[in-house]
Amino acid sequence: MIRTAMIALIATAYTTTAHAQIDGGALEYMLQRPRVAKQWQHKKPFDHLFVDGGIGTSVMGARKPEFDLSGGFNIGDWITPEHGVRLNINTGEWSTQGVKSKYTTLGLDYLLNITAIAQSGRYYTPKRFEVYGIAGAALAIAHNAGPADYGIDVHLGLRGQLALSRNVYAYLEPRFGLVEDQISQVNNWHGWRPFTTLTMGFGYRLPVVRKHYAAPDKTKHSFADGIFVSGLAGATFLSNAHNASWGDYAGVRPMASVGKWFDPYNAVRLSLSAVTMRPTDQKRTKALSSQVEYMLNLSNVLTGAYPERTFWLNLLGGISFNRSNCQPYGLKNSWGVSGGLQANVRISRGLSFVIEPRVDIYNKHFIQQNGHFKPYNVMPSLLTGFVYTYHDRYAIERRANGDRGTKKVSISIAGGLASSLRR
């Protein structure tokens, strides 16, 4: 009976597989129909940019896990519907064996859209709920009681993302990784520790269809189109001095700049700025800086190029060469890096009022009295002023339409002397 049943089963299986055979063989069939990689129909730079941020908890330790708060900010782009990259900044505390260390990380992650891979067809339609795989590494800096230490962390993770509207979403992201002992501030025999984070938050992604400004024919405008000049001034202070002495290490920073917008998104700016401050009971420091900075019009990147905005934001960053003078130290040279935002409010066609919060980081020779604090100087500034931009391209368009615009334009730069009346 057993033999008869087995023969019947084999016969049935053979009949089923024979009925399912494909002409030419299964291997040939598979080779003729490879998996189709998804693609965007009209991919342009930053068309699928996203930004998000959230808070959560971090856990370190296996035998006695300790929980702390953490938070993060991400900005990235989907290169294809399946593959993306993001830059992320995370901060919080690690607690292990009674030691708390404050940390900040700067990382780069690869993103894999698992939902897009599972969807058939050549083009991807975003779903209300999507699942992403994450893999990346980060450079971390941590501080406890002693000096700050640097280390590396590597991590893997998953993200569940729920669309709340066409552009706004909520997410939940668990991550697991390994971090070097310099970050936990507690050493062990293998030199690293496992960690887990769970973050939830909200984000914004650009719409698939964006508004794009149709620029006029490039042959119709001169090289002068997009050139701008600016004058700004404001307050600055030495933030890495002791907070009780911030008022002593406060000063004034004027800045004059000239630059050019090469297109609605990218510009380069050359600047000369000065800093003067006099800490209590010390000699006055005077410094002159020459800077080259890259500028990115964030408003045009996020919502499409539109030349007639009344308000927009620019992101900026660059390097500087500086010369400082303070007695009895004499002249010293230093290098620096800078970054910040610039908010613009249009007053007329070419003139705008700007507010520019920025941070400049120099080595110890910039503010020489600060040598006993840190080997570098961190100086936040808040500058305000005006920017005039020459719009030759738009002036040509208006003249072609019979609008002659402003017939006379003047630019003035003023200077003078200042003294203390009490002396």
JSON list of C-alpha atoms in Angstrom, two decimals, residues 77-208:
[
{"chain": "A", "resi": 77, "resn": "ASP", "atom": "CA", "xyz": [17.82, 62.83, -1.84]},
{"chain": "A", "resi": 78, "resn": "TRP", "atom": "CA", "xyz": [16.37, 59.80, -3.63]},
{"chain": "A", "resi": 79, "resn": "ILE", "atom": "CA", "xyz": [18.68, 59.25, -6.60]},
{"chain": "A", "resi": 80, "resn": "THR", "atom": "CA", "xyz": [16.29, 56.60, -7.93]},
{"chain": "A", "resi": 81, "resn": "PRO", "atom": "CA", "xyz": [13.03, 55.33, -6.43]},
{"chain": "A", "resi": 82, "resn": "GLU", "atom": "CA", "xyz": [14.99, 52.45, -4.88]},
{"chain": "A", "resi": 83, "resn": "HIS", "atom": "CA", "xyz": [18.28, 54.07, -3.83]},
{"chain": "A", "resi": 84, "resn": "GLY", "atom": "CA", "xyz": [18.95, 57.22, -1.85]},
{"chain": "A", "resi": 85, "resn": "VAL", "atom": "CA", "xyz": [21.52, 58.95, 0.37]},
{"chain": "A", "resi": 86, "resn": "ARG", "atom": "CA", "xyz": [21.19, 61.24, 3.34]},
{"chain": "A", "resi": 87, "resn": "LEU", "atom": "CA", "xyz": [23.37, 63.35, 5.59]},
{"chain": "A", "resi": 88, "resn": "ASN", "atom": "CA", "xyz": [22.39, 63.16, 9.25]},
{"chain": "A", "resi": 89, "resn": "ILE", "atom": "CA", "xyz": [23.29, 64.92, 12.48]},
{"chain": "A", "resi": 90, "resn": "ASN", "atom": "CA", "xyz": [22.45, 63.23, 15.78]},
{"chain": "A", "resi": 91, "resn": "THR", "atom": "CA", "xyz": [23.03, 64.34, 19.33]},
{"chain": "A", "resi": 92, "resn": "GLY", "atom": "CA", "xyz": [22.26, 63.07, 22.81]},
{"chain": "A", "resi": 93, "resn": "GLU", "atom": "CA", "xyz": [23.84, 61.23, 25.74]},
{"chain": "A", "resi": 94, "resn": "TRP", "atom": "CA", "xyz": [25.30, 57.78, 26.26]},
{"chain": "A", "resi": 95, "resn": "SER", "atom": "CA", "xyz": [25.09, 56.28, 29.75]},
{"chain": "A", "resi": 96, "resn": "THR", "atom": "CA", "xyz": [27.09, 53.22, 30.69]},
{"chain": "A", "resi": 97, "resn": "GLN", "atom": "CA", "xyz": [28.64, 52.03, 33.96]},
{"chain": "A", "resi": 98, "resn": "GLY", "atom": "CA", "xyz": [27.64, 55.26, 35.69]},
{"chain": "A", "resi": 99, "resn": "VAL", "atom": "CA", "xyz": [29.36, 57.50, 33.13]},
{"chain": "A", "resi": 100, "resn": "LYS", "atom": "CA", "xyz": [27.38, 59.97, 30.99]},
{"chain": "A", "resi": 101, "resn": "SER", "atom": "CA", "xyz": [28.92, 61.35, 27.81]},
{"chain": "A", "resi": 102, "resn": "LYS", "atom": "CA", "xyz": [27.34, 63.98, 25.58]},
{"chain": "A", "resi": 103, "resn": "TYR", "atom": "CA", "xyz": [27.83, 63.23, 21.90]},
{"chain": "A", "resi": 104, "resn": "THR", "atom": "CA", "xyz": [27.21, 64.65, 18.43]},
{"chain": "A", "resi": 105, "resn": "THR", "atom": "CA", "xyz": [27.60, 62.69, 15.21]},
{"chain": "A", "resi": 106, "resn": "LEU", "atom": "CA", "xyz": [27.85, 63.62, 11.54]},
{"chain": "A", "resi": 107, "resn": "GLY", "atom": "CA", "xyz": [27.01, 60.64, 9.34]},
{"chain": "A", "resi": 108, "resn": "LEU", "atom": "CA", "xyz": [26.29, 59.50, 5.81]},
{"chain": "A", "resi": 109, "resn": "ASP", "atom": "CA", "xyz": [23.67, 56.81, 5.17]},
{"chain": "A", "resi": 110, "resn": "TYR", "atom": "CA", "xyz": [22.60, 54.69, 2.21]},
{"chain": "A", "resi": 111, "resn": "LEU", "atom": "CA", "xyz": [18.83, 54.17, 1.91]},
{"chain": "A", "resi": 112, "resn": "LEU", "atom": "CA", "xyz": [17.09, 51.24, 0.21]},
{"chain": "A", "resi": 113, "resn": "ASN", "atom": "CA", "xyz": [13.38, 51.59, -0.52]},
{"chain": "A", "resi": 114, "resn": "ILE", "atom": "CA", "xyz": [12.14, 48.05, 0.09]},
{"chain": "A", "resi": 115, "resn": "THR", "atom": "CA", "xyz": [8.60, 49.02, -0.89]},
{"chain": "A", "resi": 116, "resn": "ALA", "atom": "CA", "xyz": [9.80, 50.26, -4.28]},
{"chain": "A", "resi": 117, "resn": "ILE", "atom": "CA", "xyz": [11.66, 47.02, -4.94]},
{"chain": "A", "resi": 118, "resn": "ALA", "atom": "CA", "xyz": [8.51, 45.02, -4.24]},
{"chain": "A", "resi": 119, "resn": "GLN", "atom": "CA", "xyz": [6.41, 47.12, -6.64]},
{"chain": "A", "resi": 120, "resn": "SER", "atom": "CA", "xyz": [6.12, 45.96, -10.24]},
{"chain": "A", "resi": 121, "resn": "GLY", "atom": "CA", "xyz": [6.61, 48.15, -13.29]},
{"chain": "A", "resi": 122, "resn": "ARG", "atom": "CA", "xyz": [9.26, 50.59, -14.44]},
{"chain": "A", "resi": 123, "resn": "TYR", "atom": "CA", "xyz": [8.03, 53.67, -12.59]},
{"chain": "A", "resi": 124, "resn": "TYR", "atom": "CA", "xyz": [7.38, 53.91, -8.86]},
{"chain": "A", "resi": 125, "resn": "THR", "atom": "CA", "xyz": [4.22, 55.29, -7.30]},
{"chain": "A", "resi": 126, "resn": "PRO", "atom": "CA", "xyz": [4.79, 56.37, -3.66]},
{"chain": "A", "resi": 127, "resn": "LYS", "atom": "CA", "xyz": [2.71, 54.44, -1.15]},
{"chain": "A", "resi": 128, "resn": "ARG", "atom": "CA", "xyz": [1.00, 55.67, 1.98]},
{"chain": "A", "resi": 129, "resn": "PHE", "atom": "CA", "xyz": [3.24, 53.41, 4.07]},
{"chain": "A", "resi": 130, "resn": "GLU", "atom": "CA", "xyz": [6.81, 52.59, 3.03]},
{"chain": "A", "resi": 131, "resn": "VAL", "atom": "CA", "xyz": [9.69, 50.64, 4.54]},
{"chain": "A", "resi": 132, "resn": "TYR", "atom": "CA", "xyz": [13.34, 51.61, 4.08]},
{"chain": "A", "resi": 133, "resn": "GLY", "atom": "CA", "xyz": [16.59, 49.84, 4.89]},
{"chain": "A", "resi": 134, "resn": "ILE", "atom": "CA", "xyz": [19.46, 51.94, 6.25]},
{"chain": "A", "resi": 135, "resn": "ALA", "atom": "CA", "xyz": [23.21, 51.38, 6.40]},
{"chain": "A", "resi": 136, "resn": "GLY", "atom": "CA", "xyz": [25.87, 53.96, 7.21]},
{"chain": "A", "resi": 137, "resn": "ALA", "atom": "CA", "xyz": [28.68, 55.32, 9.31]},
{"chain": "A", "resi": 138, "resn": "ALA", "atom": "CA", "xyz": [29.28, 58.49, 11.28]},
{"chain": "A", "resi": 139, "resn": "LEU", "atom": "CA", "xyz": [32.06, 60.54, 12.84]},
{"chain": "A", "resi": 140, "resn": "ALA", "atom": "CA", "xyz": [31.26, 61.22, 16.49]},
{"chain": "A", "resi": 141, "resn": "ILE", "atom": "CA", "xyz": [32.59, 63.63, 19.10]},
{"chain": "A", "resi": 142, "resn": "ALA", "atom": "CA", "xyz": [31.89, 63.06, 22.80]},
{"chain": "A", "resi": 143, "resn": "HIS", "atom": "CA", "xyz": [32.65, 64.93, 26.00]},
{"chain": "A", "resi": 144, "resn": "ASN", "atom": "CA", "xyz": [32.42, 63.99, 29.66]},
{"chain": "A", "resi": 145, "resn": "ALA", "atom": "CA", "xyz": [34.70, 65.47, 32.32]},
{"chain": "A", "resi": 146, "resn": "GLY", "atom": "CA", "xyz": [37.93, 65.62, 30.34]},
{"chain": "A", "resi": 147, "resn": "PRO", "atom": "CA", "xyz": [38.74, 66.77, 26.81]},
{"chain": "A", "resi": 148, "resn": "ALA", "atom": "CA", "xyz": [36.54, 65.83, 23.85]},
{"chain": "A", "resi": 149, "resn": "ASP", "atom": "CA", "xyz": [37.26, 62.56, 22.03]},
{"chain": "A", "resi": 150, "resn": "TYR", "atom": "CA", "xyz": [36.53, 61.49, 18.47]},
{"chain": "A", "resi": 151, "resn": "GLY", "atom": "CA", "xyz": [35.40, 58.09, 17.21]},
{"chain": "A", "resi": 152, "resn": "ILE", "atom": "CA", "xyz": [33.48, 56.18, 14.57]},
{"chain": "A", "resi": 153, "resn": "ASP", "atom": "CA", "xyz": [30.15, 54.43, 14.68]},
{"chain": "A", "resi": 154, "resn": "VAL", "atom": "CA", "xyz": [28.67, 52.05, 12.10]},
{"chain": "A", "resi": 155, "resn": "HIS", "atom": "CA", "xyz": [25.01, 51.19, 12.06]},
{"chain": "A", "resi": 156, "resn": "LEU", "atom": "CA", "xyz": [22.11, 49.41, 10.35]},
{"chain": "A", "resi": 157, "resn": "GLY", "atom": "CA", "xyz": [18.45, 50.22, 10.64]},
{"chain": "A", "resi": 158, "resn": "LEU", "atom": "CA", "xyz": [14.90, 50.13, 9.31]},
{"chain": "A", "resi": 159, "resn": "ARG", "atom": "CA", "xyz": [12.42, 52.93, 8.87]},
{"chain": "A", "resi": 160, "resn": "GLY", "atom": "CA", "xyz": [8.65, 52.76, 8.68]},
{"chain": "A", "resi": 161, "resn": "GLN", "atom": "CA", "xyz": [7.29, 55.93, 7.07]},
{"chain": "A", "resi": 162, "resn": "LEU", "atom": "CA", "xyz": [3.63, 56.97, 6.96]},
{"chain": "A", "resi": 163, "resn": "ALA", "atom": "CA", "xyz": [2.47, 59.73, 4.59]},
{"chain": "A", "resi": 164, "resn": "LEU", "atom": "CA", "xyz": [0.22, 62.22, 6.38]},
{"chain": "A", "resi": 165, "resn": "SER", "atom": "CA", "xyz": [-0.25, 64.30, 3.23]},
{"chain": "A", "resi": 166, "resn": "ARG", "atom": "CA", "xyz": [1.34, 64.58, -0.19]},
{"chain": "A", "resi": 167, "resn": "ASN", "atom": "CA", "xyz": [4.48, 66.16, 1.27]},
{"chain": "A", "resi": 168, "resn": "VAL", "atom": "CA", "xyz": [4.43, 65.60, 5.05]},
{"chain": "A", "resi": 169, "resn": "TYR", "atom": "CA", "xyz": [5.18, 62.26, 6.69]},
{"chain": "A", "resi": 170, "resn": "ALA", "atom": "CA", "xyz": [5.78, 60.66, 10.09]},
{"chain": "A", "resi": 171, "resn": "TYR", "atom": "CA", "xyz": [8.39, 58.00, 10.70]},
{"chain": "A", "resi": 172, "resn": "LEU", "atom": "CA", "xyz": [9.66, 55.47, 13.24]},
{"chain": "A", "resi": 173, "resn": "GLU", "atom": "CA", "xyz": [13.30, 54.41, 12.91]},
{"chain": "A", "resi": 174, "resn": "PRO", "atom": "CA", "xyz": [15.11, 51.78, 15.02]},
{"chain": "A", "resi": 175, "resn": "ARG", "atom": "CA", "xyz": [18.88, 51.52, 14.51]},
{"chain": "A", "resi": 176, "resn": "PHE", "atom": "CA", "xyz": [21.53, 49.17, 15.83]},
{"chain": "A", "resi": 177, "resn": "GLY", "atom": "CA", "xyz": [25.27, 49.74, 15.65]},
{"chain": "A", "resi": 178, "resn": "LEU", "atom": "CA", "xyz": [28.71, 49.70, 17.18]},
{"chain": "A", "resi": 179, "resn": "VAL", "atom": "CA", "xyz": [30.54, 52.72, 18.57]},
{"chain": "A", "resi": 180, "resn": "GLU", "atom": "CA", "xyz": [34.15, 53.11, 19.68]},
{"chain": "A", "resi": 181, "resn": "ASP", "atom": "CA", "xyz": [35.00, 53.44, 23.37]},
{"chain": "A", "resi": 182, "resn": "GLN", "atom": "CA", "xyz": [36.10, 57.07, 22.93]},
{"chain": "A", "resi": 183, "resn": "ILE", "atom": "CA", "xyz": [32.45, 57.98, 22.52]},
{"chain": "A", "resi": 184, "resn": "SER", "atom": "CA", "xyz": [31.09, 56.08, 25.51]},
{"chain": "A", "resi": 185, "resn": "GLN", "atom": "CA", "xyz": [34.07, 57.39, 27.57]},
{"chain": "A", "resi": 186, "resn": "VAL", "atom": "CA", "xyz": [34.35, 53.92, 29.15]},
{"chain": "A", "resi": 187, "resn": "ASN", "atom": "CA", "xyz": [36.99, 51.47, 27.90]},
{"chain": "A", "resi": 188, "resn": "ASN", "atom": "CA", "xyz": [36.72, 47.70, 27.63]},
{"chain": "A", "resi": 189, "resn": "TRP", "atom": "CA", "xyz": [38.90, 44.96, 26.19]},
{"chain": "A", "resi": 190, "resn": "HIS", "atom": "CA", "xyz": [37.48, 44.93, 22.66]},
{"chain": "A", "resi": 191, "resn": "GLY", "atom": "CA", "xyz": [37.38, 48.73, 22.20]},
{"chain": "A", "resi": 192, "resn": "TRP", "atom": "CA", "xyz": [33.76, 49.16, 21.11]},
{"chain": "A", "resi": 193, "resn": "ARG", "atom": "CA", "xyz": [30.24, 48.97, 22.45]},
{"chain": "A", "resi": 194, "resn": "PRO", "atom": "CA", "xyz": [26.86, 48.06, 20.89]},
{"chain": "A", "resi": 195, "resn": "PHE", "atom": "CA", "xyz": [24.09, 50.64, 20.91]},
{"chain": "A", "resi": 196, "resn": "THR", "atom": "CA", "xyz": [20.46, 50.94, 19.87]},
{"chain": "A", "resi": 197, "resn": "THR", "atom": "CA", "xyz": [18.41, 54.03, 19.08]},
{"chain": "A", "resi": 198, "resn": "LEU", "atom": "CA", "xyz": [14.70, 54.44, 18.44]},
{"chain": "A", "resi": 199, "resn": "THR", "atom": "CA", "xyz": [13.67, 57.73, 16.86]},
{"chain": "A", "resi": 200, "resn": "MET", "atom": "CA", "xyz": [10.28, 59.06, 15.79]},
{"chain": "A", "resi": 201, "resn": "GLY", "atom": "CA", "xyz": [9.58, 62.33, 14.05]},
{"chain": "A", "resi": 202, "resn": "PHE", "atom": "CA", "xyz": [8.19, 64.20, 11.07]},
{"chain": "A", "resi": 203, "resn": "GLY", "atom": "CA", "xyz": [9.55, 65.22, 7.70]},
{"chain": "A", "resi": 204, "resn": "TYR", "atom": "CA", "xyz": [8.87, 67.04, 4.46]},
{"chain": "A", "resi": 205, "resn": "ARG", "atom": "CA", "xyz": [9.60, 65.80, 0.97]},
{"chain": "A", "resi": 206, "resn": "LEU", "atom": "CA", "xyz": [9.46, 67.83, -2.21]},
{"chain": "A", "resi": 207, "resn": "PRO", "atom": "CA", "xyz": [6.47, 67.26, -4.47]},
{"chain": "A", "resi": 208, "resn": "VAL", "atom": "CA", "xyz": [7.06, 65.08, -7.50]}
]
